CSV table of C-alpha atoms in Angstrom, one decimal:
chain,number,residue,atom,x,y,z
A,1,MET,CA,-42.9,-136.8,-97.0
A,2,ILE,CA,-41.7,-137.4,-93.4
A,3,ILE,CA,-42.2,-141.2,-93.7
A,4,GLN,CA,-39.6,-141.9,-96.5
A,5,ASN,CA,-41.0,-145.3,-97.5
A,6,TYR,CA,-44.7,-144.3,-97.3
A,7,SER,CA,-45.6,-145.6,-100.7
A,8,ASP,CA,-44.0,-149.0,-100.0
A,9,LEU,CA,-46.0,-149.4,-96.8
A,10,ALA,CA,-49.4,-148.0,-98.0
A,11,LYS,CA,-50.7,-151.2,-99.4
A,12,ASP,CA,-54.3,-151.2,-98.2
A,13,ARG,CA,-56.9,-148.8,-96.7
A,14,GLY,CA,-56.1,-149.7,-93.1
A,15,LYS,CA,-52.4,-149.0,-93.5
A,16,ILE,CA,-53.1,-145.9,-95.6
A,17,ASN,CA,-55.3,-144.4,-92.8
A,18,ALA,CA,-52.8,-145.5,-90.1
A,19,LEU,CA,-49.9,-143.8,-92.0
A,20,LYS,CA,-51.9,-140.6,-92.5
A,21,ILE,CA,-52.7,-140.5,-88.8
A,22,LEU,CA,-49.0,-141.1,-87.9
A,23,THR,CA,-47.8,-138.5,-90.3
A,24,ALA,CA,-50.1,-135.9,-88.7
A,25,GLY,CA,-48.6,-136.7,-85.4
A,26,LEU,CA,-45.0,-136.4,-86.7
A,27,GLU,CA,-45.7,-133.1,-88.5
A,28,SER,CA,-47.0,-131.6,-85.2
A,29,ALA,CA,-43.8,-132.6,-83.5
A,30,MET,CA,-41.8,-130.1,-85.5
A,31,PRO,CA,-40.9,-127.1,-83.2
A,32,GLN,CA,-40.9,-124.2,-85.7
A,33,LYS,CA,-44.6,-123.3,-85.6
A,34,GLN,CA,-44.8,-123.5,-81.9
A,35,LEU,CA,-41.7,-121.3,-81.4
A,36,GLN,CA,-43.1,-118.7,-83.8
A,37,LYS,CA,-46.2,-118.4,-81.6
A,38,ILE,CA,-44.2,-117.3,-78.5
A,39,ILE,CA,-41.3,-115.4,-80.0
A,40,ASN,CA,-41.0,-112.2,-82.0
A,41,SER,CA,-38.1,-109.8,-82.6
A,42,LYS,CA,-38.8,-107.9,-79.4
A,43,GLN,CA,-40.1,-110.4,-76.8
A,44,ILE,CA,-40.4,-114.0,-75.7
A,45,ARG,CA,-43.6,-115.2,-74.0
A,46,CYS,CA,-42.6,-117.6,-71.4
A,47,GLY,CA,-45.8,-118.9,-69.9
A,48,LYS,CA,-47.3,-115.9,-67.9
A,49,LYS,CA,-43.9,-114.1,-68.0
A,50,THR,CA,-42.9,-111.9,-71.0
A,51,ILE,CA,-39.2,-111.3,-71.6
A,52,ASN,CA,-38.4,-107.9,-73.2
A,53,LEU,CA,-35.5,-108.5,-75.5
A,54,THR,CA,-34.8,-104.8,-76.0
A,55,ASN,CA,-33.6,-104.7,-72.3
A,56,TYR,CA,-30.4,-106.6,-73.3
A,57,ASP,CA,-27.2,-105.5,-75.1
A,58,SER,CA,-26.7,-108.9,-76.7
A,59,ILE,CA,-28.6,-112.2,-77.0
A,60,TYR,CA,-26.9,-115.5,-77.0
A,61,LEU,CA,-28.2,-119.0,-77.7
A,62,VAL,CA,-27.3,-122.5,-76.3
A,63,ALA,CA,-29.2,-125.4,-77.8
A,64,PHE,CA,-28.8,-129.1,-77.0
A,65,GLY,CA,-30.8,-132.2,-77.8
A,66,LYS,CA,-32.2,-134.0,-80.8
A,67,ALA,CA,-34.2,-130.9,-81.8
A,68,ALA,CA,-31.4,-128.4,-81.1
A,69,ASP,CA,-30.6,-127.5,-84.7
A,70,SER,CA,-34.2,-127.2,-85.8
A,71,MET,CA,-35.1,-125.1,-82.7
A,72,ALA,CA,-32.0,-122.9,-83.2
A,73,ASN,CA,-32.9,-122.4,-86.8
A,74,ALA,CA,-36.4,-121.2,-85.9
A,75,VAL,CA,-35.2,-118.9,-83.2
A,76,SER,CA,-32.3,-117.3,-85.1
A,77,ALA,CA,-34.7,-116.6,-88.0
A,78,ILE,CA,-36.7,-114.3,-85.7
A,79,ILE,CA,-34.1,-113.0,-83.2
A,80,ASN,CA,-30.7,-111.5,-83.9
A,81,ILE,CA,-28.4,-113.9,-82.1
A,82,LYS,CA,-24.9,-112.7,-81.5
A,83,LYS,CA,-23.3,-116.1,-80.9
A,84,GLY,CA,-24.4,-119.6,-79.9
A,85,ILE,CA,-23.5,-123.2,-79.3
A,86,VAL,CA,-25.6,-126.1,-80.7
A,87,VAL,CA,-25.1,-129.7,-79.7
A,88,ILE,CA,-26.8,-132.5,-81.7
A,89,PRO,CA,-26.3,-136.3,-82.1
A,90,LYS,CA,-23.4,-137.6,-84.2
A,91,GLY,CA,-24.6,-138.6,-87.6
A,92,LEU,CA,-27.3,-135.9,-87.8
A,93,MET,CA,-26.9,-133.5,-90.6
A,94,PRO,CA,-27.3,-130.0,-89.1
A,95,GLU,CA,-30.3,-128.1,-90.3
A,96,ILE,CA,-28.6,-124.9,-89.2
A,97,LYS,CA,-25.8,-123.3,-91.2
A,98,ASN,CA,-24.8,-120.2,-89.4
A,99,HIS,CA,-21.2,-119.1,-88.9
A,100,ARG,CA,-22.2,-117.5,-85.5
A,101,PHE,CA,-23.0,-121.0,-84.1
A,102,GLN,CA,-20.4,-123.5,-82.9
A,103,ILE,CA,-21.8,-127.0,-83.6
A,104,PHE,CA,-20.9,-130.1,-81.7
A,105,GLN,CA,-21.9,-133.6,-82.9
A,106,ALA,CA,-21.8,-135.7,-79.8
A,107,GLY,CA,-22.5,-139.3,-78.9
A,108,HIS,CA,-26.0,-140.7,-78.4
A,109,PRO,CA,-27.3,-142.8,-76.7
A,110,THR,CA,-23.8,-143.2,-75.2
A,111,PRO,CA,-21.8,-140.1,-74.4
A,112,ASP,CA,-18.3,-139.7,-75.9
A,113,LYS,CA,-15.4,-137.3,-75.7
A,114,THR,CA,-17.3,-134.7,-77.8
A,115,SER,CA,-20.1,-134.8,-75.2
A,116,VAL,CA,-17.5,-133.7,-72.6
A,117,ARG,CA,-15.9,-131.1,-74.9
A,118,ALA,CA,-19.4,-129.7,-75.6
A,119,ALA,CA,-20.3,-129.5,-71.9
A,120,ARG,CA,-17.0,-127.7,-71.1
A,121,SER,CA,-17.4,-125.3,-73.9
A,122,ILE,CA,-21.0,-124.4,-72.8
A,123,LEU,CA,-19.8,-123.8,-69.2
A,124,LYS,CA,-17.0,-121.5,-70.4
A,125,PHE,CA,-19.4,-119.7,-72.7
A,126,LEU,CA,-21.9,-119.1,-69.9
A,127,HIS,CA,-19.2,-117.8,-67.5
A,128,GLN,CA,-18.2,-115.2,-70.1
A,129,ARG,CA,-21.6,-113.6,-70.2
A,130,ASN,CA,-22.4,-110.5,-68.2
A,131,LYS,CA,-25.5,-108.9,-66.6
A,132,ASP,CA,-26.5,-106.9,-69.7
A,133,GLU,CA,-26.8,-110.1,-71.8
A,134,LEU,CA,-29.5,-112.8,-72.2
A,135,VAL,CA,-29.0,-116.5,-73.0
A,136,ILE,CA,-31.8,-118.4,-74.6
A,137,PHE,CA,-31.5,-122.1,-73.8
A,138,LEU,CA,-33.2,-124.5,-76.3
A,139,VAL,CA,-33.6,-127.9,-74.6
A,140,SER,CA,-34.8,-131.2,-76.0
A,141,GLY,CA,-34.5,-134.9,-75.4
A,142,GLY,CA,-31.2,-136.8,-75.8
A,143,SER,CA,-29.2,-134.1,-74.0
A,144,SER,CA,-28.4,-136.4,-71.1
A,145,ALA,CA,-25.9,-138.2,-73.4
A,146,LEU,CA,-25.0,-135.3,-75.7
A,147,LEU,CA,-23.7,-133.3,-72.7
A,148,ALA,CA,-21.5,-135.1,-70.2
A,149,LEU,CA,-19.2,-133.9,-67.5
A,150,PRO,CA,-18.7,-136.6,-64.9
A,151,ASP,CA,-17.9,-135.5,-61.4
A,152,GLY,CA,-15.7,-137.8,-59.3
A,153,ILE,CA,-15.8,-140.6,-61.8
A,154,THR,CA,-14.5,-141.3,-65.3
A,155,LEU,CA,-16.6,-141.0,-68.5
A,156,ASN,CA,-16.3,-144.8,-68.9
A,157,ASP,CA,-17.6,-145.3,-65.4
A,158,LYS,CA,-20.6,-143.2,-66.2
A,159,ILE,CA,-21.2,-145.0,-69.5
A,160,ARG,CA,-21.1,-148.3,-67.8
A,161,VAL,CA,-23.7,-147.4,-65.1
A,162,THR,CA,-25.9,-145.9,-67.8
A,163,LYS,CA,-25.8,-149.1,-69.9
A,164,GLU,CA,-26.5,-151.3,-66.8
A,165,LEU,CA,-29.6,-149.2,-65.9
A,166,LEU,CA,-30.9,-149.3,-69.5
A,167,VAL,CA,-30.7,-153.0,-69.9
A,168,SER,CA,-32.2,-153.5,-66.4
A,169,GLY,CA,-35.4,-151.7,-67.6
A,170,ALA,CA,-35.0,-148.6,-65.4
A,171,THR,CA,-37.3,-145.7,-66.2
A,172,ILE,CA,-36.0,-142.5,-67.7
A,173,GLN,CA,-36.7,-140.8,-64.4
A,174,GLU,CA,-34.6,-143.3,-62.5
A,175,LEU,CA,-31.8,-143.1,-65.1
A,176,ASN,CA,-31.8,-139.4,-64.8
A,177,CYS,CA,-31.7,-139.4,-61.0
A,178,VAL,CA,-28.5,-141.4,-61.1
A,179,ARG,CA,-26.9,-139.4,-63.9
A,180,LYS,CA,-27.7,-136.1,-62.2
A,181,HIS,CA,-25.7,-137.1,-59.1
A,182,LEU,CA,-22.7,-138.1,-61.1
A,183,SER,CA,-22.5,-134.9,-63.1
A,184,LYS,CA,-21.1,-131.4,-62.9
A,185,ILE,CA,-23.8,-130.0,-65.1
A,186,LYS,CA,-27.0,-132.0,-64.7
A,187,GLY,CA,-29.8,-131.2,-62.2
A,188,GLY,CA,-29.4,-127.4,-62.7
A,189,ARG,CA,-25.6,-127.4,-62.1
A,190,LEU,CA,-24.9,-126.1,-65.6
A,191,ILE,CA,-26.2,-122.6,-64.7
A,192,GLU,CA,-25.2,-122.4,-61.0
A,193,GLY,CA,-22.4,-119.9,-61.7
A,194,MET,CA,-24.1,-117.9,-64.5
A,195,LYS,CA,-24.3,-114.1,-63.9
A,196,CYS,CA,-26.6,-113.1,-66.8
A,197,ASP,CA,-30.4,-113.5,-67.3
A,198,ALA,CA,-31.6,-116.6,-69.2
A,199,VAL,CA,-34.7,-118.4,-70.4
A,200,SER,CA,-35.2,-122.0,-71.2
A,201,LEU,CA,-37.5,-123.2,-74.0
A,202,VAL,CA,-38.1,-126.9,-73.8
A,203,ILE,CA,-39.5,-129.8,-75.9
A,204,SER,CA,-40.6,-132.6,-73.5
A,205,ASP,CA,-39.6,-136.2,-74.1
A,206,VAL,CA,-40.8,-137.5,-70.7
A,207,MET,CA,-44.1,-138.6,-69.3
A,208,GLY,CA,-45.8,-135.9,-67.2
A,209,ASP,CA,-43.5,-133.2,-68.7
A,210,ASP,CA,-41.4,-133.0,-65.6
A,211,LEU,CA,-38.8,-130.3,-66.2
A,212,SER,CA,-36.4,-131.9,-63.7
A,213,SER,CA,-36.3,-135.0,-65.9
A,214,ILE,CA,-36.1,-133.5,-69.4
A,215,ALA,CA,-32.4,-133.5,-70.4
A,216,SER,CA,-31.7,-134.5,-66.8
A,217,GLY,CA,-32.9,-131.0,-65.7
A,218,THR,CA,-29.7,-129.4,-66.9
A,219,THR,CA,-31.1,-125.8,-66.7
A,220,TYR,CA,-33.8,-126.5,-64.1
A,221,PHE,CA,-33.3,-127.9,-60.5
A,222,ASP,CA,-33.3,-131.4,-59.0
A,223,LYS,CA,-36.0,-132.9,-56.8
A,224,THR,CA,-34.0,-136.1,-56.1
A,225,LYS,CA,-31.1,-136.8,-53.7
A,226,PHE,CA,-28.0,-138.9,-53.6
A,227,ALA,CA,-29.9,-141.4,-51.4
A,228,ASP,CA,-32.5,-141.8,-54.1
A,229,ALA,CA,-29.8,-142.7,-56.6
A,230,LEU,CA,-28.4,-145.4,-54.3
A,231,LYS,CA,-31.9,-146.9,-53.8
A,232,ILE,CA,-32.3,-147.1,-57.6
A,233,LEU,CA,-29.1,-149.1,-58.0
A,234,LYS,CA,-30.2,-151.4,-55.2
A,235,LYS,CA,-33.7,-151.8,-56.7
A,236,TYR,CA,-32.1,-153.2,-59.9
A,237,ARG,CA,-29.4,-155.1,-58.0
A,238,LEU,CA,-26.6,-153.2,-59.7
A,239,GLU,CA,-24.3,-152.5,-56.7
A,240,ASN,CA,-21.9,-155.3,-57.7
A,241,LYS,CA,-22.2,-154.7,-61.5
A,242,ILE,CA,-21.0,-151.1,-61.6
A,243,PRO,CA,-17.7,-149.4,-60.8
A,244,ASN,CA,-16.8,-148.8,-57.2
A,245,SER,CA,-16.1,-145.2,-57.9
A,246,VAL,CA,-19.9,-144.7,-58.6
A,247,ILE,CA,-21.0,-146.3,-55.4
A,248,ARG,CA,-18.3,-144.3,-53.4
A,249,ARG,CA,-19.4,-141.0,-54.9
A,250,LEU,CA,-23.1,-141.6,-54.2
A,251,ARG,CA,-22.4,-142.7,-50.6
A,252,LEU,CA,-20.3,-139.6,-50.0
A,253,GLY,CA,-23.2,-137.5,-51.3
A,254,ALA,CA,-25.8,-139.4,-49.2
A,255,SER,CA,-23.7,-138.7,-46.1
A,256,ASP,CA,-23.6,-134.9,-46.9
A,257,LYS,CA,-19.9,-134.9,-47.8
A,258,ILE,CA,-20.6,-133.7,-51.3
A,259,PRO,CA,-23.1,-130.8,-52.0
A,260,GLU,CA,-26.5,-131.7,-53.2
A,261,THR,CA,-27.9,-130.7,-56.6
A,262,PRO,CA,-29.7,-127.3,-56.7
A,263,LYS,CA,-33.2,-127.4,-55.2
A,264,LYS,CA,-34.6,-124.1,-56.7
A,265,SER,CA,-35.2,-122.9,-60.2
A,266,LYS,CA,-32.9,-120.0,-61.2
A,267,ILE,CA,-34.4,-119.1,-64.6
A,268,PRO,CA,-37.9,-119.2,-66.2
A,269,HIS,CA,-38.8,-122.2,-68.3
A,270,HIS,CA,-41.5,-122.8,-70.9
A,271,ILE,CA,-42.5,-126.1,-72.4
A,272,VAL,CA,-43.0,-125.5,-76.2
A,273,LEU,CA,-44.2,-129.0,-77.3
A,274,THR,CA,-45.3,-132.3,-75.6
A,275,ASN,CA,-46.4,-135.7,-76.7
A,276,ARG,CA,-50.0,-134.5,-76.2
A,277,ASP,CA,-49.6,-132.2,-79.1
A,278,CYS,CA,-48.8,-135.2,-81.3
A,279,LEU,CA,-51.8,-137.1,-80.0
A,280,GLN,CA,-54.1,-134.1,-80.6
A,281,ALA,CA,-53.0,-133.9,-84.2
A,282,MET,CA,-53.6,-137.6,-84.6
A,283,GLN,CA,-57.1,-137.2,-83.2
A,284,LYS,CA,-57.8,-134.4,-85.6
A,285,LYS,CA,-56.6,-136.4,-88.6
A,286,SER,CA,-58.7,-139.5,-87.4
A,287,LYS,CA,-61.8,-137.3,-87.3
A,288,GLN,CA,-61.1,-136.0,-90.8
A,289,LEU,CA,-60.8,-139.6,-92.1
A,290,GLY,CA,-64.0,-140.6,-90.4
A,291,VAL,CA,-62.2,-142.9,-87.9
A,292,SER,CA,-63.6,-142.9,-84.3
A,293,PHE,CA,-60.9,-142.9,-81.7
A,294,LYS,CA,-59.9,-143.3,-78.0
A,295,THR,CA,-56.6,-141.9,-76.8
A,296,ILE,CA,-54.4,-143.2,-74.0
A,297,SER,CA,-50.8,-142.8,-72.6
A,298,ILE,CA,-48.5,-145.7,-72.2
A,299,SER,CA,-45.4,-146.0,-70.0
A,300,GLY,CA,-43.4,-148.5,-68.0
A,301,ASP,CA,-42.9,-152.2,-68.7
A,302,ILE,CA,-43.6,-153.0,-72.3
A,303,ALA,CA,-45.4,-156.3,-71.5
A,304,LYS,CA,-47.9,-154.5,-69.3
A,305,ALA,CA,-48.4,-151.7,-71.9
A,306,THR,CA,-49.0,-154.4,-74.5
A,307,SER,CA,-51.7,-156.1,-72.4
A,308,LYS,CA,-53.3,-152.7,-71.7
A,309,LEU,CA,-53.5,-151.8,-75.4
A,310,VAL,CA,-54.8,-155.2,-76.5
A,311,SER,CA,-57.6,-155.1,-73.9
A,312,LEU,CA,-58.7,-151.7,-75.4
A,313,ILE,CA,-58.8,-152.7,-79.1
A,314,PRO,CA,-62.2,-151.5,-80.3
A,315,LYS,CA,-64.7,-153.9,-81.9
A,316,LYS,CA,-66.5,-151.2,-83.7
A,317,LYS,CA,-65.7,-150.8,-87.5
A,318,ASN,CA,-63.3,-148.0,-88.5
A,319,SER,CA,-62.1,-147.3,-84.9
A,320,CYS,CA,-58.7,-146.9,-83.4
A,321,ILE,CA,-56.7,-146.6,-80.2
A,322,ILE,CA,-54.3,-143.7,-80.4
A,323,PHE,CA,-51.4,-143.9,-77.9
A,324,GLY,CA,-48.3,-142.1,-76.9
A,325,GLY,CA,-45.6,-142.2,-74.4
A,326,GLU,CA,-42.5,-144.4,-73.8
A,327,THR,CA,-42.2,-148.0,-72.6
A,328,THR,CA,-39.2,-149.7,-71.1
A,329,VAL,CA,-37.7,-153.0,-72.4
A,330,LYS,CA,-35.6,-155.3,-70.2
A,331,VAL,CA,-33.1,-156.4,-72.8
A,332,LYS,CA,-32.0,-160.1,-72.5
A,333,GLY,CA,-31.3,-161.0,-76.1
A,334,SER,CA,-28.6,-159.7,-78.5
A,335,GLY,CA,-30.9,-159.0,-81.5
A,336,LYS,CA,-31.7,-155.7,-83.2
A,337,GLY,CA,-34.8,-153.7,-82.5
A,338,GLY,CA,-36.3,-151.0,-80.4
A,339,ARG,CA,-39.3,-150.5,-78.1
A,340,ASN,CA,-41.6,-149.5,-80.9
A,341,GLN,CA,-40.8,-152.4,-83.2
A,342,GLU,CA,-41.0,-154.7,-80.1
A,343,LEU,CA,-44.3,-153.3,-79.1
A,344,VAL,CA,-45.9,-153.8,-82.5
A,345,LEU,CA,-44.6,-157.4,-82.5
A,346,ARG,CA,-45.9,-158.1,-79.0
A,347,ILE,CA,-49.3,-156.8,-79.9
A,348,LEU,CA,-49.3,-159.0,-83.1
A,349,GLU,CA,-48.5,-162.0,-80.9
A,350,LYS,CA,-51.4,-161.3,-78.7
A,351,ILE,CA,-54.0,-160.9,-81.5
A,352,GLN,CA,-53.2,-163.9,-83.6
A,353,LYS,CA,-56.6,-165.5,-83.1
A,354,THR,CA,-58.7,-162.3,-83.6
A,355,LYS,CA,-61.3,-162.3,-86.4
A,356,GLN,CA,-60.9,-158.6,-86.8
A,357,ASP,CA,-58.9,-156.8,-89.5
A,358,VAL,CA,-56.4,-154.9,-87.4
A,359,THR,CA,-53.5,-152.5,-88.3
A,360,ILE,CA,-50.8,-151.9,-85.7
A,361,ALA,CA,-48.2,-149.2,-85.8
A,362,SER,CA,-45.8,-147.5,-83.4
A,363,LEU,CA,-42.8,-145.2,-84.0
A,364,GLY,CA,-40.3,-142.9,-82.2
A,365,THR,CA,-40.8,-139.2,-83.1
A,366,ASP,CA,-37.1,-138.8,-83.2
A,367,GLY,CA,-36.9,-141.2,-86.2
A,368,ILE,CA,-34.6,-143.7,-84.5
A,369,ASP,CA,-35.9,-146.8,-82.7
A,370,GLY,CA,-33.4,-148.6,-80.5
A,371,ASN,CA,-30.3,-149.8,-82.1
A,372,THR,CA,-31.7,-149.6,-85.7
A,373,LYS,CA,-32.0,-147.0,-88.4
A,374,TYR,CA,-35.8,-147.3,-88.5
A,375,ALA,CA,-38.4,-145.2,-86.6
A,376,GLY,CA,-40.7,-148.1,-85.8
A,377,ALA,CA,-43.0,-150.6,-87.6
A,378,ILE,CA,-46.5,-151.1,-89.0
A,379,THR,CA,-48.3,-154.4,-89.7
A,380,LYS,CA,-51.6,-156.1,-90.2
A,381,ASN,CA,-52.6,-159.1,-88.0
A,382,ILE,CA,-50.9,-161.6,-90.3
A,383,LEU,CA,-50.9,-165.2,-89.3
A,384,ILE,CA,-47.5,-166.2,-88.1
A,385,HIS,CA,-46.7,-169.3,-86.0
A,386,GLN,CA,-46.6,-168.3,-82.3
A,387,LYS,CA,-43.3,-170.0,-81.7
A,388,GLU,CA,-41.6,-167.9,-84.5
A,389,ILE,CA,-42.9,-164.7,-83.0
A,390,LYS,CA,-41.8,-165.8,-79.5
A,391,SER,CA,-38.3,-166.6,-80.7
A,392,TYR,CA,-37.8,-163.1,-82.1
A,393,LEU,CA,-39.1,-161.5,-78.9
A,394,THR,CA,-36.9,-163.7,-76.7
A,395,ALA,CA,-33.9,-162.5,-78.7
A,396,ASN,CA,-35.1,-158.9,-78.6
A,397,ASP,CA,-34.8,-159.1,-82.4
A,398,SER,CA,-38.0,-157.4,-83.6
A,399,ASN,CA,-36.1,-155.6,-86.4
A,400,SER,CA,-35.2,-158.9,-88.1
A,401,PHE,CA,-38.8,-160.0,-87.9
A,402,PHE,CA,-40.0,-156.9,-89.8
A,403,LYS,CA,-37.2,-157.2,-92.2
A,404,LYS,CA,-38.4,-160.6,-93.1
A,405,TYR,CA,-42.2,-159.9,-93.2
A,406,GLY,CA,-42.1,-156.1,-94.0
A,407,GLY,CA,-43.4,-153.1,-92.2
A,408,LEU,CA,-40.3,-151.2,-91.0
A,409,ILE,CA,-41.0,-147.4,-91.0
A,410,LYS,CA,-38.2,-145.2,-92.2
A,411,THR,CA,-38.0,-141.5,-91.5
A,412,GLY,CA,-34.4,-140.8,-90.8
A,413,TYR,CA,-33.6,-138.2,-88.1
A,414,THR,CA,-36.6,-135.9,-87.7
A,415,HIS,CA,-34.8,-133.2,-85.7
A,416,THR,CA,-37.3,-133.4,-82.9
A,417,ASN,CA,-38.1,-135.8,-80.0
A,418,LEU,CA,-41.5,-136.1,-78.3
A,419,MET,CA,-41.3,-139.8,-77.3
A,420,ASP,CA,-43.4,-142.4,-79.2
A,421,ILE,CA,-46.7,-142.4,-81.0
A,422,GLY,CA,-48.8,-145.2,-82.3
A,423,LEU,CA,-52.2,-146.6,-83.0
A,424,ILE,CA,-54.3,-149.8,-83.4
A,425,LEU,CA,-56.8,-149.4,-86.2
A,426,THR,CA,-59.7,-151.9,-86.5
A,427,ASN,CA,-62.0,-152.9,-89.4
A,428,LEU,CA,-64.3,-155.8,-89.0
A,429,LYS,CA,-63.8,-158.5,-91.7
């Protein structure tokens, strides 16, 4: 069972149905089946392009991200990989046990010294490859922290600017734009000097599935410029909150004194899984359960996403809103929580006076929500004093609320990452 505390949470029909629908979404997020559809021992189907593996003397693998080990496991079970590097978050028990793979467990969401060692090792590994060899990249979310090789600044400088952007409520696209222009590997720089052929198979953790944003476009190319990064820092009024070295480097780049990131794709890419795959699986399960549904995507400011979802809550019996995406939270308090737990609590606050029987749930497909060990939360529209809910929200302490009243969803690391999924399920009283 992917949801480890399923039996503790499944207390009534509404929650049982909600958990079944969420489980279907989580199961579809696992990469093995999708990779098996496009790979066999002789070829890889990369969109409209087919890569003939028999054309190469040796095949190598480089995997990084929250799904790196599960993807590497699936691919190495089909293709004879000579050697590889796999980079996963620290604390994650590797699913792959293969002596041919060097495994790095690096920092996430904050990069660490292992993130730097992993990036340097991959660069060296790629430069050793020749024209008769093929490298298969397996890319998934979380890589922006797992691989770090700052350019012109220190690792601590980069960590500081990343943290300031996160607490300011910057989008993942904005965050990646800045990171790419402070890095020797992001925005396509990782593969600039590579002489061999390669292919990149990607799991998307961003809205719109923009390859230049997934993993900060490490194997792709960059659509943004140094000037864009400066505008983002100005937008969030961070010029005086971050190290001078960061501003200095970005200004040098904006004045053409530092080369821009690559602006063309060097290798073929194929997106293996997206958040839409999760939503489609949830739709299918809803239909099987006899629950009518409407599906929407959510992104951006969490308060606006909350209002949007609440306005769409169906009045029809046995109906639900299925949603997926990723919101942003401007952190002001010092509590524990994550965007999924906070979203559920915000919706609960908004529907206190409803006469409907409502179940609300949201979770991160990677299994970790914010600074907690939980994936998200599920609750009914229980009556709680508005002031109490508001106090938890003000402190960004949604985790403590659900510890008190119940509803925390525990999956542990899922070895995948397709953003967030959730639903609001309605039954008339």
